Amino acid sequence: MKDLLGLMKIKSLYFLIFILLFSCSENDEKESKNITTKPIENQVVKTITLPDFNADSAYLYVKQQVDFGPRFPNNEAHAKCAEFLKNKLASFGLQTQIQIGKTKTFNNKEIIIKNIIGEYNPEAKKRILLFAHWDSRPFADQDSKEMTKPILGANDGASGVGVLLEVARQLTLVKPEIGVDIIFFDAEDYGQPSSGMLIHQNTDSWCLGSQYWAKNLHKQNYKAEFGILLDMVGSSNILFTQESISMKYAPDVVRKVWNKASQIGYSKYFSQEQTFFVGTDDHKYVNEIARIPSIDIIHYERSTGNFHHSWHTHNDNMKVIDPNSLKIVGQTLLTVIYEEE
Ligand code: AHN
Ligand code: ZN
């Protein structure tokens, strides 16, 4: 009797182990896919594992930033969010640091800027650079009311950072061979408000964090093969056109990324159309000063030929964020990263 009971216990233990193993492998399958690249004559077939970008996770990262409130230099939410972002990158195993700099805004305010930097695989020679700005605009100059109050910047700021945090999480789940640097630039959105036709006046008053970094690289002789900026990537009915600064400095990178997107079924969102609507953005300085060929993935609103309608207004809140759009951008980035030789 004792023996029989013992045997039953062992049997149920085996059963439990079997169930556990089975459920784990099922999860793994959901998280990533194996992709076999097309064999070219006499070449070894290479199988790569392409992780599955989790849009809910990215959405949560966007919301967590917005929950701090408006995040612009020298305010408390900004300081708290900087710590949050650094700790998040560190928790995914990236080597992290905050680059601190002093600069002046267009209205002569002295600000402390914080560029948040995470390095995946810091020893790898071949690297790519992914970036987004993490600050939000201190005023709502495109709104019709409460124009002097700061905005939440769910789309303009938090969306790109949210996608890159989820990319960082995936990097540690399925480890690619190349190095990847993720930089969240500060003070992109402290630029001089303008009206009417002077929309792009004093462009150097924008992108203060990326200008500082490009002049003071976090590592001597830092180099990356190419760079990709995400800006305003979270709204519904997303559309990315081939933006003119990107096409001027890095047309090959645009083609590479647009091809990868169409390869995974996103050609509808990554249009072949070229557009001139971005006056300046962080990739301008990464191109012109740091000399890393870089592109901007940025939403184009066809009906107005401009940015999303919530741009620099109080409508730029969580209501405009669509997880599907985060997925489209995130999965495209993962395809670029994991298929890079
Ligand atoms: C201008 O073209 C003036 N600004 C685009 C850069 C920007 C602001 N991106 C987000 N906010
Ligand atoms: Zn902005």
Short mmCIF file of C-alpha atoms and ligand atoms in Angstrom, two decimals:
data_model
loop_
_atom_site.label_atom_id
_atom_site.label_comp_id
_atom_site.label_asym_id
_atom_site.label_seq_id
_atom_site.Cartn_x
_atom_site.Cartn_y
_atom_site.Cartn_z
CA MET A 1 0.00 0.00 0.00
CA LYS A 2 2.80 2.38 0.97
CA ASP A 3 4.64 1.46 -2.25
CA LEU A 4 1.58 2.10 -4.36
CA LEU A 5 1.07 5.51 -2.77
CA GLY A 6 4.73 6.33 -3.35
CA LEU A 7 4.47 5.26 -6.97
CA MET A 8 1.39 7.44 -7.47
CA LYS A 9 3.23 10.42 -6.00
CA ILE A 10 6.16 9.89 -8.37
CA LYS A 11 3.79 9.49 -11.31
CA SER A 12 1.96 12.72 -10.52
CA LEU A 13 5.32 14.46 -10.12
CA TYR A 14 6.31 13.32 -13.63
CA PHE A 15 2.95 14.51 -14.89
CA LEU A 16 3.49 17.92 -13.31
CA ILE A 17 6.97 18.24 -14.88
CA PHE A 18 5.51 17.26 -18.24
CA ILE A 19 2.80 19.94 -17.98
CA LEU A 20 5.35 22.58 -16.95
CA LEU A 21 7.71 21.77 -19.82
CA PHE A 22 4.86 21.76 -22.29
CA SER A 23 3.53 25.13 -21.20
CA CYS A 24 7.02 26.70 -21.30
CA SER A 25 7.70 25.60 -24.86
CA GLU A 26 4.32 26.91 -25.90
CA ASN A 27 5.17 30.31 -24.47
CA ASP A 28 8.51 30.37 -26.22
CA GLU A 29 6.79 29.73 -29.50
CA LYS A 30 4.48 32.67 -28.96
CA GLU A 31 7.39 34.97 -28.11
CA SER A 32 9.51 34.35 -31.19
CA LYS A 33 9.57 32.83 -34.64
CA ASN A 34 12.34 31.03 -36.45
CA ILE A 35 13.08 32.57 -39.79
CA THR A 36 15.19 30.80 -42.35
CA THR A 37 16.80 33.13 -44.81
CA LYS A 38 16.56 32.18 -48.48
CA PRO A 39 19.48 30.00 -49.56
CA ILE A 40 21.73 31.47 -52.21
CA GLU A 41 23.66 28.98 -54.33
CA ASN A 42 26.36 27.14 -52.35
CA GLN A 43 25.65 29.12 -49.24
CA VAL A 44 24.90 27.81 -45.79
CA VAL A 45 21.32 28.41 -44.77
CA LYS A 46 21.17 30.60 -41.69
CA THR A 47 18.31 30.32 -39.26
CA ILE A 48 17.63 33.35 -37.14
CA THR A 49 15.15 33.77 -34.38
CA LEU A 50 12.99 36.84 -34.81
CA PRO A 51 11.32 37.91 -31.56
CA ASP A 52 7.72 38.98 -31.43
CA PHE A 53 7.34 42.64 -30.37
CA ASN A 54 4.80 42.90 -27.56
CA ALA A 55 2.56 45.93 -28.19
CA ASP A 56 0.88 45.77 -24.76
CA SER A 57 4.26 45.99 -23.09
CA ALA A 58 5.21 49.01 -25.24
CA TYR A 59 1.85 50.64 -24.51
CA LEU A 60 2.44 50.25 -20.77
CA TYR A 61 5.88 51.90 -21.12
CA VAL A 62 4.25 54.86 -22.88
CA LYS A 63 1.62 55.16 -20.15
CA GLN A 64 4.18 54.91 -17.34
CA GLN A 65 6.01 57.94 -18.74
CA VAL A 66 2.82 59.96 -19.25
CA ASP A 67 1.73 59.12 -15.68
CA PHE A 68 4.66 61.22 -14.40
CA GLY A 69 2.98 64.27 -15.98
CA PRO A 70 4.69 66.78 -18.35
CA ARG A 71 8.44 66.06 -18.42
CA PHE A 72 10.60 69.05 -19.34
CA PRO A 73 14.06 70.08 -18.04
CA ASN A 74 14.28 71.33 -14.47
CA ASN A 75 10.85 70.01 -13.40
CA GLU A 76 10.27 67.23 -10.87
CA ALA A 77 8.43 64.80 -13.15
CA HIS A 78 11.38 65.10 -15.55
CA ALA A 79 13.86 64.10 -12.81
CA LYS A 80 11.70 61.16 -11.71
CA CYS A 81 11.13 59.94 -15.25
CA ALA A 82 14.88 60.07 -16.00
CA GLU A 83 15.52 57.67 -13.12
CA PHE A 84 12.66 55.44 -14.27
CA LEU A 85 14.04 55.21 -17.82
CA LYS A 86 17.60 54.56 -16.69
CA ASN A 87 16.47 51.84 -14.29
CA LYS A 88 14.31 50.23 -16.95
CA LEU A 89 17.21 49.99 -19.42
CA ALA A 90 19.47 48.65 -16.66
CA SER A 91 16.85 46.04 -15.68
CA PHE A 92 17.05 44.70 -19.26
CA GLY A 93 20.79 44.20 -18.82
CA LEU A 94 21.98 47.20 -20.83
CA GLN A 95 25.02 49.16 -19.67
CA THR A 96 23.43 52.47 -18.77
CA GLN A 97 24.43 56.02 -18.00
CA ILE A 98 22.91 59.48 -17.92
CA GLN A 99 24.90 62.10 -19.80
CA ILE A 100 24.39 65.41 -18.04
CA GLY A 101 24.89 68.76 -19.74
CA LYS A 102 24.19 72.43 -19.19
CA THR A 103 22.70 74.54 -21.94
CA LYS A 104 20.47 77.53 -22.63
CA THR A 105 17.05 77.64 -24.20
CA PHE A 106 15.87 80.14 -26.85
CA ASN A 107 14.44 82.30 -24.01
CA ASN A 108 17.75 82.28 -22.16
CA LYS A 109 16.80 79.81 -19.44
CA GLU A 110 19.66 77.72 -18.09
CA ILE A 111 18.68 74.09 -18.15
CA ILE A 112 20.28 70.83 -17.12
CA ILE A 113 19.77 68.21 -19.80
CA LYS A 114 19.88 64.47 -19.30
CA ASN A 115 20.54 62.13 -22.20
CA ILE A 116 19.81 58.55 -21.16
CA ILE A 117 22.08 56.00 -22.80
CA GLY A 118 21.88 52.20 -22.85
CA GLU A 119 24.41 49.92 -24.53
CA TYR A 120 23.53 46.38 -25.50
CA ASN A 121 26.59 44.23 -26.20
CA PRO A 122 29.06 47.11 -25.56
CA GLU A 123 32.07 45.15 -26.87
CA ALA A 124 30.63 44.47 -30.32
CA LYS A 125 32.33 46.40 -33.10
CA LYS A 126 29.38 46.51 -35.40
CA ARG A 127 26.71 48.71 -33.81
CA ILE A 128 23.47 50.39 -34.65
CA LEU A 129 21.98 53.39 -32.89
CA LEU A 130 18.29 53.75 -32.01
CA PHE A 131 16.99 57.00 -30.56
CA ALA A 132 13.97 59.03 -29.54
CA HIS A 133 13.42 62.14 -27.42
CA TRP A 134 12.06 61.59 -23.94
CA ASP A 135 11.19 65.17 -22.89
CA SER A 136 7.78 66.68 -23.51
CA ARG A 137 6.99 70.20 -24.72
CA PRO A 138 6.74 72.80 -21.91
CA PHE A 139 3.93 74.67 -23.73
CA ALA A 140 0.95 73.98 -25.99
CA ASP A 141 1.62 76.60 -28.64
CA GLN A 142 -0.40 74.75 -31.30
CA ASP A 143 -3.50 74.62 -29.10
CA SER A 144 -6.21 77.27 -28.98
CA LYS A 145 -6.46 77.26 -25.20
CA GLU A 146 -4.06 77.05 -22.25
CA MET A 147 -1.19 77.60 -24.64
CA THR A 148 1.33 78.39 -21.91
CA LYS A 149 0.70 75.14 -20.01
CA PRO A 150 2.91 72.07 -20.62
CA ILE A 151 1.59 69.07 -22.58
CA LEU A 152 1.69 65.34 -21.73
CA GLY A 153 3.53 64.32 -24.89
CA ALA A 154 2.12 60.79 -25.11
CA ASN A 155 2.75 60.65 -28.85
CA ASP A 156 5.38 63.40 -29.07
CA GLY A 157 8.06 61.90 -26.85
CA ALA A 158 6.70 58.92 -24.92
CA SER A 159 5.67 56.81 -27.96
CA GLY A 160 9.17 56.44 -29.43
CA VAL A 161 10.71 55.78 -26.02
CA GLY A 162 8.01 53.19 -25.22
CA VAL A 163 8.79 51.28 -28.43
CA LEU A 164 12.54 51.39 -27.75
CA LEU A 165 12.08 50.11 -24.17
CA GLU A 166 10.21 47.09 -25.54
CA VAL A 167 12.97 46.60 -28.14
CA ALA A 168 15.52 46.70 -25.29
CA ARG A 169 13.52 44.05 -23.39
CA GLN A 170 13.49 41.81 -26.47
CA LEU A 171 17.27 42.20 -26.91
CA THR A 172 17.88 40.34 -23.68
CA LEU A 173 15.32 37.60 -24.44
CA VAL A 174 16.80 36.70 -27.84
CA LYS A 175 20.34 38.02 -28.03
CA PRO A 176 21.51 39.34 -31.41
CA GLU A 177 25.23 39.35 -32.27
CA ILE A 178 25.53 43.01 -33.16
CA GLY A 179 25.76 45.87 -30.66
CA VAL A 180 22.77 48.15 -30.20
CA ASP A 181 22.85 51.57 -28.54
CA ILE A 182 19.66 53.18 -27.37
CA ILE A 183 19.67 56.90 -26.58
CA PHE A 184 16.78 58.88 -25.18
CA PHE A 185 17.62 62.50 -25.99
CA ASP A 186 16.50 65.34 -23.76
CA ALA A 187 15.21 68.82 -24.64
CA GLU A 188 14.23 68.09 -28.21
CA ASP A 189 10.98 69.93 -27.68
CA TYR A 190 12.15 73.18 -26.04
CA GLY A 191 12.29 74.92 -29.42
CA GLN A 192 11.18 78.45 -30.10
CA PRO A 193 7.44 78.73 -30.78
CA SER A 194 6.68 80.16 -34.17
CA SER A 195 3.62 81.29 -36.03
CA GLY A 196 2.45 81.43 -39.60
CA MET A 197 5.04 81.12 -42.31
CA LEU A 198 7.99 81.28 -39.97
CA ILE A 199 7.35 77.75 -38.84
CA HIS A 200 10.95 76.62 -39.06
CA GLN A 201 12.72 79.70 -37.75
CA ASN A 202 15.67 79.24 -35.40
CA THR A 203 15.79 75.49 -35.89
CA ASP A 204 18.82 75.13 -33.64
CA SER A 205 16.67 76.06 -30.64
CA TRP A 206 15.23 72.51 -30.94
CA CYS A 207 17.00 69.20 -30.26
CA LEU A 208 19.28 70.53 -27.51
CA GLY A 209 20.02 67.06 -26.10
CA SER A 210 21.07 65.53 -29.42
CA GLN A 211 23.15 68.60 -30.29
CA TYR A 212 24.95 68.28 -26.95
CA TRP A 213 25.54 64.54 -27.43
CA ALA A 214 26.77 64.93 -31.01
CA LYS A 215 29.39 67.45 -29.76
CA ASN A 216 30.23 65.39 -26.65
CA LEU A 217 29.95 61.73 -27.62
CA HIS A 218 29.47 59.39 -24.63
CA LYS A 219 32.48 57.39 -25.87
CA GLN A 220 35.53 58.70 -27.69
CA ASN A 221 35.36 57.98 -31.42
CA TYR A 222 31.90 56.49 -31.04
CA LYS A 223 30.67 55.04 -34.32
CA ALA A 224 27.57 53.23 -35.48
CA GLU A 225 26.77 51.83 -38.93
CA PHE A 226 23.53 53.77 -39.01
CA GLY A 227 20.92 55.40 -36.79
CA ILE A 228 17.13 55.29 -36.56
CA LEU A 229 15.06 57.95 -34.82
CA LEU A 230 11.47 57.33 -33.75
CA ASP A 231 9.32 60.45 -33.40
CA MET A 232 5.54 60.48 -32.99
CA VAL A 233 5.02 56.82 -33.86
CA GLY A 234 2.02 55.98 -31.65
CA SER A 235 -1.14 57.47 -33.18
CA SER A 236 -3.76 55.46 -35.06
CA ASN A 237 -3.87 55.34 -38.88
CA ILE A 238 -0.11 55.57 -38.81
CA LEU A 239 1.72 56.59 -42.00
CA PHE A 240 5.46 56.91 -42.51
CA THR A 241 6.68 58.66 -45.62
CA GLN A 242 10.29 59.08 -46.72
CA GLU A 243 11.18 62.30 -44.95
CA SER A 244 13.53 64.74 -46.66
CA ILE A 245 16.36 65.08 -44.07
CA SER A 246 16.57 61.26 -43.92
CA MET A 247 16.63 61.07 -47.72
CA LYS A 248 19.33 63.73 -47.92
CA TYR A 249 21.75 62.01 -45.52
CA ALA A 250 20.80 58.33 -45.40
CA PRO A 251 18.73 57.18 -48.40
CA ASP A 252 20.17 53.64 -48.15
CA VAL A 253 19.03 53.35 -44.56
CA VAL A 254 15.53 54.53 -45.56
CA ARG A 255 15.44 51.87 -48.27
CA LYS A 256 16.70 49.17 -45.92
CA VAL A 257 14.10 49.92 -43.26
CA TRP A 258 11.24 50.39 -45.75
CA ASN A 259 12.15 47.07 -47.41
CA LYS A 260 12.16 45.22 -44.09
CA ALA A 261 8.75 46.70 -43.27
CA SER A 262 7.29 45.57 -46.58
CA GLN A 263 8.90 42.13 -46.16
CA ILE A 264 6.78 41.60 -43.02
CA GLY A 265 3.59 43.00 -44.55
CA TYR A 266 3.70 46.67 -43.55
CA SER A 267 4.12 48.33 -46.97
CA LYS A 268 0.77 50.07 -46.43
CA TYR A 269 2.23 52.00 -43.50
CA PHE A 270 5.69 52.63 -44.94
CA SER A 271 4.94 54.63 -48.07
CA GLN A 272 7.34 55.22 -50.97
CA GLU A 273 6.26 58.87 -51.08
CA GLN A 274 8.88 61.53 -50.26
CA THR A 275 7.80 64.44 -48.07
CA PHE A 276 9.25 67.75 -46.88
CA PHE A 277 7.50 68.61 -43.65
CA VAL A 278 10.05 68.10 -40.86
CA GLY A 279 11.97 71.33 -40.25
CA THR A 280 14.42 69.76 -37.86
CA ASP A 281 14.69 66.73 -35.64
CA ASP A 282 17.33 64.85 -33.62
CA HIS A 283 18.59 62.90 -36.64
CA LYS A 284 19.71 66.19 -38.27
CA TYR A 285 22.48 66.62 -35.66
CA VAL A 286 23.36 62.93 -35.52
CA ASN A 287 23.92 63.21 -39.29
CA GLU A 288 25.57 66.63 -39.48
CA ILE A 289 27.71 66.62 -36.34
CA ALA A 290 28.21 62.98 -35.30
CA ARG A 291 28.22 61.91 -38.97
CA ILE A 292 26.21 58.75 -38.42
CA PRO A 293 23.81 58.22 -41.35
CA SER A 294 20.44 58.40 -39.65
CA ILE A 295 16.77 58.44 -40.54
CA ASP A 296 13.57 59.62 -38.89
CA ILE A 297 10.51 57.37 -38.69
CA ILE A 298 7.84 60.02 -38.14
CA HIS A 299 4.11 60.10 -38.79
CA TYR A 300 2.86 62.16 -41.73
CA GLU A 301 -0.72 63.41 -41.63
CA ARG A 302 -1.82 63.30 -45.24
CA SER A 303 -4.90 65.51 -44.79
CA THR A 304 -2.83 68.46 -43.56
CA GLY A 305 0.63 67.67 -44.92
CA ASN A 306 1.95 68.09 -41.39
CA PHE A 307 2.40 66.30 -38.07
CA HIS A 308 -0.44 64.51 -36.24
CA HIS A 309 -3.32 66.85 -35.32
CA SER A 310 -2.55 66.47 -31.59
CA TRP A 311 0.95 67.90 -32.15
CA HIS A 312 1.90 70.44 -29.44
CA THR A 313 -1.66 70.53 -28.08
CA HIS A 314 -3.29 69.19 -24.92
CA ASN A 315 -4.83 66.42 -27.04
CA ASP A 316 -1.45 64.71 -27.11
CA ASN A 317 -2.46 62.28 -24.35
CA MET A 318 -3.00 58.51 -23.99
CA LYS A 319 -6.23 58.75 -26.03
CA VAL A 320 -4.25 59.15 -29.25
CA ILE A 321 -2.03 56.10 -28.62
CA ASP A 322 -2.86 52.97 -30.62
CA PRO A 323 -0.96 49.76 -29.70
CA ASN A 324 -1.19 48.59 -33.34
CA SER A 325 0.98 51.48 -34.43
CA LEU A 326 3.57 50.68 -31.75
CA LYS A 327 3.60 47.11 -33.03
CA ILE A 328 4.14 48.15 -36.66
CA VAL A 329 7.19 50.23 -35.77
CA GLY A 330 8.56 47.86 -33.13
CA GLN A 331 8.31 44.72 -35.25
CA THR A 332 9.97 46.52 -38.16
CA LEU A 333 12.87 47.58 -35.90
CA LEU A 334 13.30 44.04 -34.57
CA THR A 335 13.42 42.73 -38.16
CA VAL A 336 16.12 45.27 -39.01
CA ILE A 337 18.17 44.39 -35.91
CA TYR A 338 17.96 40.60 -36.10
CA GLU A 339 18.52 40.38 -39.83
CA GLU A 340 21.57 42.63 -39.69
CA GLU A 341 24.66 40.52 -40.43
C1 AHN B 1 9.92 71.27 -36.36
O1 AHN B 1 9.95 70.85 -37.49
C2 AHN B 1 9.93 72.69 -36.00
N1 AHN B 1 9.86 70.45 -35.33
C3 AHN B 1 9.87 69.02 -35.57
C4 AHN B 1 10.59 68.36 -34.51
C5 AHN B 1 9.68 67.90 -33.49
C6 AHN B 1 9.05 68.62 -32.56
N2 AHN B 1 9.38 66.66 -33.30
C7 AHN B 1 8.59 66.60 -32.28
N3 AHN B 1 8.36 67.76 -31.80
ZN ZN B 2 7.28 68.20 -30.32
#
